[in-house]
Amino acid sequence: MKEHLFILLLFGFSLIVLSVLFYFIYKSSLIDEHSSRELSQSKKKRFQFFFFLLVLLLIGLMVSIPKSPYFKYSKDIPAKIIHAAAMQYVFLLSSQSIDMNNLASEEIIVPQGKVVEFRVTSLDVTHGFGIYNNDNQLITQTQAMPGYVNRLRWKFDEPGEYQILCLEFCGTGHAFMRSTFTVK
Ligand code: CUA
């Protein structure tokens, strides 16, 4: 929560700095005295338009930023946690945390209709972690990044075989990088 507040304040501060900057740029661009009445009218309209845009942007930021980073199902307690480690060119899946000294993947069964959590990391370069349903539609995704664990929560309403595909070009085997799990 503290980080959210910090980000919000940072955005607010940047906004003020940018507004002041734009104000001075706008002021310095004004032609004084001899400018015709028509020209100043159109400038006034333009200023009003951009001011309106700025207000819209401000409202949008104020509403959306406190909700970031949009962690879905954040209030739920996941019924299952799946650990996923990406490496060139495979996803290791495990219901236990990934053991670096004994890298192995296991068959994962995900309970249907319950919130589950994927804890996704990478053991080498940055990979994508895209989950596709039976119809090959991308339903949710996150990034697999070395040194970070990204948490992805999802509720699978449909049973079946789901695929995990890499969404980040990570080397020559990128296109073949995939894993599967079952929802039932
Ligand atoms: Cu891993 Cu592309």
Tab-separated table of C-alpha atoms and ligand atoms in Angstrom:
chain	number	residue	atom	x	y	z
A	1	MET	CA	0.000	0.000	0.000
A	2	LYS	CA	2.889	2.307	0.847
A	3	GLU	CA	4.352	1.770	-2.622
A	4	HIS	CA	1.006	2.683	-4.185
A	5	LEU	CA	0.924	5.920	-2.249
A	6	PHE	CA	4.480	6.678	-3.279
A	7	ILE	CA	3.679	6.050	-6.951
A	8	LEU	CA	0.566	8.218	-6.658
A	9	LEU	CA	2.551	11.056	-5.105
A	10	LEU	CA	5.259	10.670	-7.734
A	11	PHE	CA	2.668	10.915	-10.503
A	12	GLY	CA	1.075	13.925	-8.842
A	13	PHE	CA	4.416	15.645	-8.498
A	14	SER	CA	5.377	14.897	-12.125
A	15	LEU	CA	2.026	16.237	-13.224
A	16	ILE	CA	2.559	19.529	-11.394
A	17	VAL	CA	6.081	19.900	-12.814
A	18	LEU	CA	4.828	19.162	-16.337
A	19	SER	CA	1.879	21.546	-15.957
A	20	VAL	CA	4.147	24.389	-14.832
A	21	LEU	CA	6.523	23.626	-17.691
A	22	PHE	CA	3.702	23.631	-20.241
A	23	TYR	CA	2.322	26.837	-18.789
A	24	PHE	CA	5.644	28.620	-19.318
A	25	ILE	CA	6.048	27.187	-22.804
A	26	TYR	CA	2.523	28.355	-23.601
A	27	LYS	CA	3.167	31.801	-22.158
A	28	SER	CA	6.434	32.207	-24.021
A	29	SER	CA	4.696	31.369	-27.297
A	30	LEU	CA	2.168	34.192	-26.948
A	31	ILE	CA	2.488	37.029	-29.418
A	32	ASP	CA	1.768	40.286	-27.633
A	33	GLU	CA	0.101	43.577	-28.721
A	34	HIS	CA	-0.086	43.275	-32.497
A	35	SER	CA	-1.729	39.885	-32.697
A	36	SER	CA	-5.139	40.142	-34.239
A	37	ARG	CA	-8.283	39.542	-32.270
A	38	GLU	CA	-9.130	36.432	-34.310
A	39	LEU	CA	-5.796	34.802	-33.581
A	40	SER	CA	-6.116	35.292	-29.855
A	41	GLN	CA	-9.648	33.910	-29.983
A	42	SER	CA	-8.455	30.705	-31.600
A	43	LYS	CA	-5.624	30.487	-29.115
A	44	LYS	CA	-8.075	30.840	-26.299
A	45	LYS	CA	-10.147	28.003	-27.735
A	46	ARG	CA	-7.057	25.856	-28.102
A	47	PHE	CA	-6.056	26.563	-24.527
A	48	GLN	CA	-9.525	25.644	-23.305
A	49	PHE	CA	-9.411	22.422	-25.300
A	50	PHE	CA	-6.049	21.360	-23.874
A	51	PHE	CA	-7.099	22.422	-20.400
A	52	PHE	CA	-10.163	20.211	-20.750
A	53	LEU	CA	-7.924	17.321	-21.875
A	54	LEU	CA	-5.639	17.899	-18.905
A	55	VAL	CA	-8.554	17.779	-16.478
A	56	LEU	CA	-9.813	14.564	-18.110
A	57	LEU	CA	-6.345	13.044	-17.825
A	58	LEU	CA	-6.097	14.075	-14.180
A	59	ILE	CA	-9.436	12.496	-13.326
A	60	GLY	CA	-8.452	9.337	-15.224
A	61	LEU	CA	-5.161	9.092	-13.347
A	62	MET	CA	-6.750	9.733	-9.970
A	63	VAL	CA	-9.310	6.998	-10.529
A	64	SER	CA	-7.014	4.388	-12.064
A	65	ILE	CA	-3.628	4.725	-10.369
A	66	PRO	CA	-4.685	3.772	-6.835
A	67	LYS	CA	-6.108	0.556	-8.283
A	68	SER	CA	-2.883	-0.425	-9.988
A	69	PRO	CA	-1.237	-2.845	-10.527
A	70	TYR	CA	-4.661	-4.371	-11.128
A	71	PHE	CA	-3.986	-7.596	-9.270
A	72	LYS	CA	-7.000	-9.704	-10.057
A	73	TYR	CA	-8.590	-11.801	-7.284
A	74	SER	CA	-6.313	-10.058	-4.778
A	75	LYS	CA	-8.827	-10.571	-1.970
A	76	ASP	CA	-9.155	-14.327	-2.550
A	77	ILE	CA	-7.114	-17.062	-0.963
A	78	PRO	CA	-5.864	-19.274	-3.807
A	79	ALA	CA	-6.978	-22.885	-3.677
A	80	LYS	CA	-3.690	-23.969	-5.255
A	81	ILE	CA	-0.317	-22.430	-5.890
A	82	ILE	CA	1.613	-23.442	-8.964
A	83	HIS	CA	5.271	-22.546	-9.192
A	84	ALA	CA	6.518	-21.914	-12.704
A	85	ALA	CA	10.096	-21.397	-13.791
A	86	ALA	CA	10.785	-20.502	-17.391
A	87	MET	CA	14.065	-21.381	-19.051
A	88	GLN	CA	15.228	-21.711	-22.615
A	89	TYR	CA	13.018	-23.369	-23.891
A	90	VAL	CA	10.643	-24.899	-21.415
A	91	PHE	CA	8.367	-24.051	-18.510
A	92	LEU	CA	8.972	-26.071	-15.375
A	93	LEU	CA	5.777	-26.439	-13.362
A	94	SER	CA	5.586	-27.649	-9.805
A	95	SER	CA	3.266	-27.567	-6.841
A	96	GLN	CA	6.371	-27.162	-4.662
A	97	SER	CA	8.763	-24.269	-4.962
A	98	ILE	CA	11.308	-24.841	-7.716
A	99	ASP	CA	14.406	-26.633	-6.473
A	100	MET	CA	17.426	-25.206	-8.304
A	101	ASN	CA	19.487	-28.333	-7.571
A	102	ASN	CA	16.874	-30.692	-8.884
A	103	LEU	CA	15.056	-29.070	-11.766
A	104	ALA	CA	12.030	-31.099	-12.708
A	105	SER	CA	8.565	-30.495	-14.007
A	106	GLU	CA	5.471	-32.283	-12.790
A	107	GLU	CA	2.014	-32.793	-14.159
A	108	ILE	CA	-0.221	-30.072	-12.829
A	109	ILE	CA	-3.920	-30.481	-12.142
A	110	VAL	CA	-5.700	-27.187	-11.539
A	111	PRO	CA	-9.034	-27.233	-9.694
A	112	GLN	CA	-11.901	-25.941	-11.817
A	113	GLY	CA	-13.862	-22.899	-10.655
A	114	LYS	CA	-11.409	-21.926	-7.927
A	115	VAL	CA	-8.886	-19.117	-7.771
A	116	VAL	CA	-5.362	-20.433	-8.283
A	117	GLU	CA	-2.074	-18.615	-8.210
A	118	PHE	CA	0.892	-19.028	-10.526
A	119	ARG	CA	4.230	-17.827	-9.181
A	120	VAL	CA	6.237	-17.198	-12.266
A	121	THR	CA	9.937	-16.601	-12.598
A	122	SER	CA	12.721	-17.204	-15.092
A	123	LEU	CA	16.023	-18.992	-14.679
A	124	ASP	CA	17.741	-17.227	-17.587
A	125	VAL	CA	16.323	-14.517	-19.846
A	126	THR	CA	12.935	-12.792	-19.861
A	127	HIS	CA	10.135	-14.979	-21.154
A	128	GLY	CA	6.419	-14.537	-21.544
A	129	PHE	CA	3.898	-16.680	-19.721
A	130	GLY	CA	0.657	-16.806	-21.685
A	131	ILE	CA	-2.135	-19.220	-20.802
A	132	TYR	CA	-4.246	-20.469	-23.699
A	133	ASN	CA	-7.516	-22.370	-23.459
A	134	ASN	CA	-8.822	-25.322	-25.521
A	135	ASP	CA	-9.681	-22.981	-28.395
A	136	ASN	CA	-6.159	-21.535	-28.486
A	137	GLN	CA	-7.354	-18.217	-27.102
A	138	LEU	CA	-5.067	-16.304	-24.824
A	139	ILE	CA	-6.919	-15.883	-21.542
A	140	THR	CA	-4.323	-14.392	-19.214
A	141	GLN	CA	-0.619	-13.705	-19.139
A	142	THR	CA	2.324	-12.307	-17.239
A	143	GLN	CA	6.066	-12.019	-17.740
A	144	ALA	CA	8.649	-14.490	-16.510
A	145	MET	CA	11.576	-12.384	-15.394
A	146	PRO	CA	14.891	-13.468	-13.913
A	147	GLY	CA	15.187	-12.343	-10.305
A	148	TYR	CA	11.479	-11.648	-9.889
A	149	VAL	CA	8.458	-13.725	-9.030
A	150	ASN	CA	5.309	-12.492	-10.727
A	151	ARG	CA	2.075	-13.677	-9.218
A	152	LEU	CA	-0.779	-14.397	-11.586
A	153	ARG	CA	-4.175	-15.368	-10.233
A	154	TRP	CA	-6.932	-16.852	-12.319
A	155	LYS	CA	-10.155	-18.806	-12.042
A	156	PHE	CA	-10.639	-21.481	-14.713
A	157	ASP	CA	-14.335	-22.067	-15.322
A	158	GLU	CA	-13.892	-24.519	-18.182
A	159	PRO	CA	-12.241	-27.918	-17.746
A	160	GLY	CA	-9.675	-29.100	-20.277
A	161	GLU	CA	-6.101	-28.972	-21.437
A	162	TYR	CA	-4.543	-25.532	-21.174
A	163	GLN	CA	-1.296	-24.490	-22.767
A	164	ILE	CA	1.368	-22.118	-21.601
A	165	LEU	CA	3.137	-20.374	-24.457
A	166	CYS	CA	6.065	-18.015	-24.352
A	167	LEU	CA	5.125	-14.509	-25.480
A	168	GLU	CA	8.548	-12.910	-25.467
A	169	PHE	CA	11.163	-13.581	-28.114
A	170	CYS	CA	13.788	-15.368	-26.042
A	171	GLY	CA	16.008	-17.151	-28.555
A	172	THR	CA	15.976	-19.666	-31.396
A	173	GLY	CA	13.631	-22.074	-29.606
A	174	HIS	CA	11.103	-19.444	-28.655
A	175	ALA	CA	8.363	-20.690	-30.964
A	176	PHE	CA	8.529	-24.198	-29.473
A	177	MET	CA	8.479	-23.105	-25.848
A	178	ARG	CA	5.319	-24.445	-24.272
A	179	SER	CA	3.873	-26.526	-21.467
A	180	THR	CA	0.450	-27.854	-20.610
A	181	PHE	CA	-1.676	-28.351	-17.539
A	182	THR	CA	-5.120	-29.809	-16.923
A	183	VAL	CA	-8.113	-28.137	-15.384
A	184	LYS	CA	-10.706	-30.475	-13.881
B	1	CUA	CU1	10.729	-18.063	-23.920
B	1	CUA	CU2	10.130	-17.011	-25.926
